[in-house]
Tab-separated table of C-alpha atoms in Angstrom:
chain	number	residue	atom	x	y	z
A	29	MET	CA	0.000	0.000	0.000
A	30	VAL	CA	1.324	3.444	-0.891
A	31	LYS	CA	1.791	5.717	2.127
A	32	SER	CA	0.087	9.089	1.960
A	33	PHE	CA	2.133	12.272	2.232
A	34	SER	CA	0.837	12.973	5.739
A	35	GLN	CA	1.624	9.417	6.860
A	36	ARG	CA	5.149	9.637	5.453
A	37	GLY	CA	5.595	13.045	7.136
A	38	SER	CA	4.359	11.739	10.477
A	39	ARG	CA	6.674	8.748	10.227
A	40	LYS	CA	9.613	11.020	9.435
A	41	ARG	CA	8.799	13.261	12.405
A	42	ARG	CA	8.681	10.229	14.687
A	43	ARG	CA	12.122	9.164	13.488
A	44	THR	CA	13.749	12.574	13.817
A	45	GLY	CA	11.698	14.073	16.650
A	46	ARG	CA	12.181	17.422	14.932
A	47	VAL	CA	9.946	19.850	13.074
A	48	LYS	CA	11.178	21.334	9.809
A	49	ARG	CA	11.803	25.033	10.408
A	50	THR	CA	9.894	27.443	8.199
A	51	ARG	CA	8.549	30.900	8.906
A	52	SER	CA	5.065	29.447	9.284
A	53	THR	CA	6.140	26.735	11.735
A	54	GLU	CA	8.171	29.240	13.755
A	55	GLU	CA	5.181	31.561	14.013
A	56	THR	CA	2.929	28.697	15.107
A	57	GLU	CA	5.485	27.468	17.626
A	58	GLN	CA	5.845	30.993	19.015
A	59	ARG	CA	2.059	31.330	19.305
A	60	ILE	CA	1.897	28.043	21.227
A	61	LEU	CA	4.766	29.119	23.478
A	62	ASP	CA	3.110	32.487	24.155
A	63	ALA	CA	-0.145	30.752	25.074
A	64	ALA	CA	1.622	28.143	27.205
A	65	HIS	CA	3.533	30.889	28.997
A	66	ALA	CA	0.268	32.641	29.893
A	67	VAL	CA	-1.390	29.424	31.091
A	68	PHE	CA	1.571	27.928	32.958
A	69	VAL	CA	2.424	31.169	34.734
A	70	ARG	CA	-1.224	31.643	35.679
A	71	ALA	CA	-2.005	28.054	36.709
A	72	GLY	CA	1.375	26.398	37.297
A	73	THR	CA	2.556	23.223	35.611
A	74	ALA	CA	0.258	20.939	37.589
A	75	GLY	CA	-2.818	23.077	36.982
A	76	ALA	CA	-2.196	23.794	33.308
A	77	ARG	CA	-4.209	21.834	30.757
A	78	THR	CA	-3.121	21.263	27.175
A	79	LEU	CA	-6.652	21.921	25.914
A	80	GLU	CA	-6.572	25.330	27.577
A	81	ILE	CA	-3.187	26.083	26.009
A	82	ALA	CA	-4.430	25.024	22.567
A	83	LYS	CA	-7.533	27.192	22.953
A	84	GLU	CA	-5.434	30.173	24.044
A	85	ALA	CA	-3.133	29.673	21.058
A	86	GLY	CA	-6.025	29.115	18.656
A	87	VAL	CA	-4.630	25.809	17.382
A	88	ASN	CA	-5.624	22.157	17.256
A	89	PRO	CA	-4.446	20.307	20.426
A	90	ALA	CA	-2.544	17.864	18.205
A	91	LEU	CA	-0.197	20.695	17.236
A	92	LEU	CA	1.075	20.930	20.813
A	93	HIS	CA	2.341	17.366	20.527
A	94	TYR	CA	3.650	18.043	17.019
A	95	TYR	CA	5.849	20.926	18.179
A	96	PHE	CA	6.736	20.014	21.776
A	97	ARG	CA	6.051	16.250	21.975
A	98	THR	CA	5.098	16.284	25.684
A	99	LYS	CA	3.614	18.653	28.240
A	100	GLU	CA	6.835	18.385	30.236
A	101	ARG	CA	8.948	19.626	27.327
A	102	LEU	CA	6.550	22.512	26.836
A	103	ALA	CA	6.719	23.292	30.571
A	104	GLU	CA	10.529	23.333	30.447
A	105	ALA	CA	10.484	25.734	27.484
A	106	VAL	CA	8.100	28.053	29.325
A	107	PHE	CA	10.181	27.928	32.512
A	108	ARG	CA	13.394	28.822	30.661
A	109	ARG	CA	11.620	31.714	28.997
A	110	ALA	CA	10.050	32.965	32.241
A	111	ALA	CA	13.285	32.660	34.217
A	112	GLY	CA	15.163	34.600	31.574
A	113	GLN	CA	12.820	37.567	32.021
A	114	LEU	CA	13.310	38.064	35.745
A	115	LEU	CA	16.935	39.063	36.363
A	116	PRO	CA	19.080	40.071	33.351
A	117	ALA	CA	18.067	43.763	33.364
A	118	VAL	CA	18.719	43.988	37.103
A	119	VAL	CA	22.134	42.364	36.782
A	120	ARG	CA	23.138	44.866	34.118
A	121	ILE	CA	22.041	47.788	36.287
A	122	LEU	CA	23.969	46.528	39.313
A	123	ALA	CA	27.092	45.963	37.215
A	124	SER	CA	26.998	49.459	35.713
A	125	ASP	CA	28.999	52.542	36.729
A	126	ALA	CA	25.920	54.310	38.119
A	127	THR	CA	25.965	55.486	41.730
A	128	LEU	CA	24.449	53.251	44.403
A	129	GLU	CA	21.511	55.642	44.718
A	130	ASP	CA	20.845	55.515	40.993
A	131	LYS	CA	21.163	51.724	40.946
A	132	VAL	CA	18.636	51.301	43.729
A	133	GLU	CA	16.197	53.673	42.019
A	134	GLN	CA	16.625	51.993	38.621
A	135	VAL	CA	16.223	48.460	39.988
A	136	VAL	CA	13.055	49.439	41.857
A	137	GLN	CA	11.543	51.111	38.806
A	138	VAL	CA	12.507	48.354	36.354
A	139	GLU	CA	11.384	45.468	38.566
A	140	LEU	CA	8.104	46.987	39.730
A	141	GLN	CA	7.176	48.083	36.219
A	142	PHE	CA	7.969	44.667	34.755
A	143	LEU	CA	6.290	42.668	37.535
A	144	SER	CA	3.183	44.859	37.358
A	145	LYS	CA	2.753	43.510	33.836
A	146	ALA	CA	3.603	39.928	34.897
A	147	PRO	CA	2.386	39.669	38.527
A	148	TYR	CA	2.130	35.862	38.440
A	149	LEU	CA	5.759	35.386	37.376
A	150	PRO	CA	7.566	35.359	40.779
A	151	GLY	CA	5.015	32.994	42.331
A	152	TYR	CA	5.214	30.729	39.299
A	153	ILE	CA	9.019	30.518	39.373
A	154	LEU	CA	9.149	29.888	43.131
A	155	SER	CA	6.433	27.237	42.861
A	156	GLU	CA	8.205	25.499	39.987
A	157	LEU	CA	11.485	25.429	41.905
A	158	ALA	CA	9.724	24.057	45.002
A	159	HIS	CA	8.011	21.256	43.064
A	160	HIS	CA	10.797	20.710	40.517
A	161	PRO	CA	14.176	21.369	42.221
A	162	ASP	CA	15.892	19.995	39.124
A	163	ARG	CA	14.854	23.184	37.334
A	164	ALA	CA	17.262	25.315	39.374
A	165	PRO	CA	20.035	24.770	36.770
A	166	GLN	CA	17.542	25.864	34.100
A	167	LEU	CA	17.000	29.102	36.026
A	168	ILE	CA	20.736	29.756	36.160
A	169	ALA	CA	21.151	28.843	32.495
A	170	ALA	CA	18.283	31.130	31.504
A	171	VAL	CA	19.893	34.066	33.295
A	172	THR	CA	23.464	33.430	32.185
A	173	GLY	CA	22.229	32.767	28.677
A	174	GLU	CA	21.161	36.409	28.498
A	175	VAL	CA	23.857	37.816	30.771
A	176	PRO	CA	27.506	36.769	30.401
A	177	VAL	CA	28.705	34.708	33.372
A	178	ALA	CA	31.518	37.206	33.970
A	179	LEU	CA	28.885	39.880	34.593
A	180	GLY	CA	27.910	38.147	37.843
A	181	ALA	CA	31.455	38.550	39.152
A	182	GLN	CA	31.454	42.126	37.892
A	183	VAL	CA	28.322	42.883	39.921
A	184	ARG	CA	30.014	41.654	43.083
A	185	THR	CA	33.224	43.558	42.372
A	186	VAL	CA	31.551	46.855	41.455
A	187	LEU	CA	29.128	46.781	44.386
A	188	ALA	CA	31.878	45.854	46.845
A	189	LYS	CA	33.997	48.793	45.707
A	190	GLN	CA	31.096	51.238	45.969
A	191	ILE	CA	29.942	49.947	49.354
A	192	ASP	CA	33.479	49.938	50.801
A	193	ALA	CA	33.931	53.572	49.774
A	194	ARG	CA	30.695	54.527	51.573
A	195	VAL	CA	31.668	52.561	54.670
A	196	ARG	CA	35.060	54.306	54.810
A	197	ASP	CA	33.264	57.644	54.535
A	198	ARG	CA	30.939	56.508	57.344
A	199	THR	CA	27.869	57.150	55.214
A	200	MET	CA	26.751	53.505	55.066
A	201	HIS	CA	26.610	50.473	57.336
A	202	PRO	CA	28.848	47.575	56.241
A	203	ILE	CA	26.981	45.089	54.059
A	204	SER	CA	28.160	42.440	51.620
A	205	PRO	CA	27.378	42.919	47.908
A	206	ASP	CA	25.337	39.700	47.924
A	207	GLN	CA	23.173	40.860	50.838
A	208	PHE	CA	22.741	44.285	49.238
A	209	ALA	CA	21.491	42.791	45.976
A	210	VAL	CA	19.303	40.093	47.552
A	211	ASN	CA	17.668	42.505	50.012
A	212	LEU	CA	16.864	44.937	47.220
A	213	LEU	CA	15.426	42.258	44.940
A	214	ALA	CA	13.422	40.682	47.755
A	215	LEU	CA	11.748	43.985	48.562
A	216	CYS	CA	10.733	44.304	44.905
A	217	VAL	CA	9.631	40.720	44.299
A	218	PHE	CA	7.952	39.693	47.561
A	219	PRO	CA	4.691	41.674	47.154
A	220	PHE	CA	4.103	39.918	43.833
A	221	ALA	CA	5.182	36.464	45.030
A	222	ALA	CA	2.773	36.719	47.979
A	223	ARG	CA	0.149	38.790	46.183
A	224	PRO	CA	-2.941	36.622	46.922
A	225	LEU	CA	-2.014	36.376	50.622
A	226	PHE	CA	-1.211	40.067	50.777
A	227	MET	CA	-4.518	41.051	49.168
A	228	ALA	CA	-6.518	38.780	51.492
A	229	LEU	CA	-4.642	39.911	54.603
A	230	PHE	CA	-5.212	43.610	53.991
A	231	GLY	CA	-8.588	43.263	52.298
A	232	ILE	CA	-7.676	44.935	49.017
A	233	ASP	CA	-8.700	44.109	45.462
A	234	GLN	CA	-6.613	44.222	42.290
A	235	LYS	CA	-7.038	47.982	41.962
A	236	GLY	CA	-5.937	48.411	45.572
A	237	PHE	CA	-2.873	46.257	44.931
A	238	GLU	CA	-1.958	48.354	41.886
A	239	GLN	CA	-2.256	51.517	43.969
A	240	PHE	CA	-0.015	49.943	46.604
A	241	ILE	CA	2.637	49.194	43.960
A	242	ASP	CA	2.386	52.767	42.629
A	243	ARG	CA	3.174	54.062	46.126
A	244	ARG	CA	5.957	51.533	46.459
A	245	ARG	CA	7.645	52.891	43.316
A	246	LYS	CA	8.046	56.215	45.111
A	247	GLU	CA	8.762	54.989	48.639
A	248	LEU	CA	10.907	51.860	48.301
A	249	ALA	CA	14.213	53.326	47.083
A	250	PRO	CA	14.385	56.040	49.807
A	251	PHE	CA	13.391	53.457	52.432
A	252	PHE	CA	16.110	51.034	51.319
A	253	LEU	CA	18.812	53.707	51.245
A	254	ARG	CA	17.815	55.127	54.651
A	255	ALA	CA	18.151	51.676	56.193
A	256	LEU	CA	21.803	51.543	55.112
A	257	ARG	CA	22.795	54.863	56.662
A	258	PRO	CA	24.556	54.830	60.048
């Protein structure tokens, strides 16, 4: 019996496990990845359903298998993408020649603006790491894939030099570069990571949370810098 074109194509895909790259396939794959990102970040890996992803992408569910083979492979692709969005801009700011005051202000503005558009992202990443510890290397790879590894060492060196100068001038308490960076990031990320708990605890709705973040944009940098003064 003569095999049809579609049967021969399916057989070839099973042998190679790869999809021939064309502009059309890349656009479809990107649409699926965009939809999966929205669903996974919103519902987590365990709560995400392939039918929901297909509906969000506007494609036949069979195409998810065609492009990504399994839900797990799709989840890994989404996690790498999400992780790569969280830190690179901050690392570049901290490694720059800007003053400490400017760095703190820039990090606060960049992180709060970005997370306001992706409020589920911190909770999603923390949840994925808690349930899938093996994804920690993916997080590191996603960050270092966008930011050269040497930039991490540069952040530590630049911050240490700036902090030491302030300590010698007695205008800042001693603090390690790692603690400086982690404390700053935590103050930016925590409200979003704990957003549902925060909203329930203080009895605010989404609009109230957005107003809280708007105030935080103005108040967080001065608060952080005041805490470091002797």
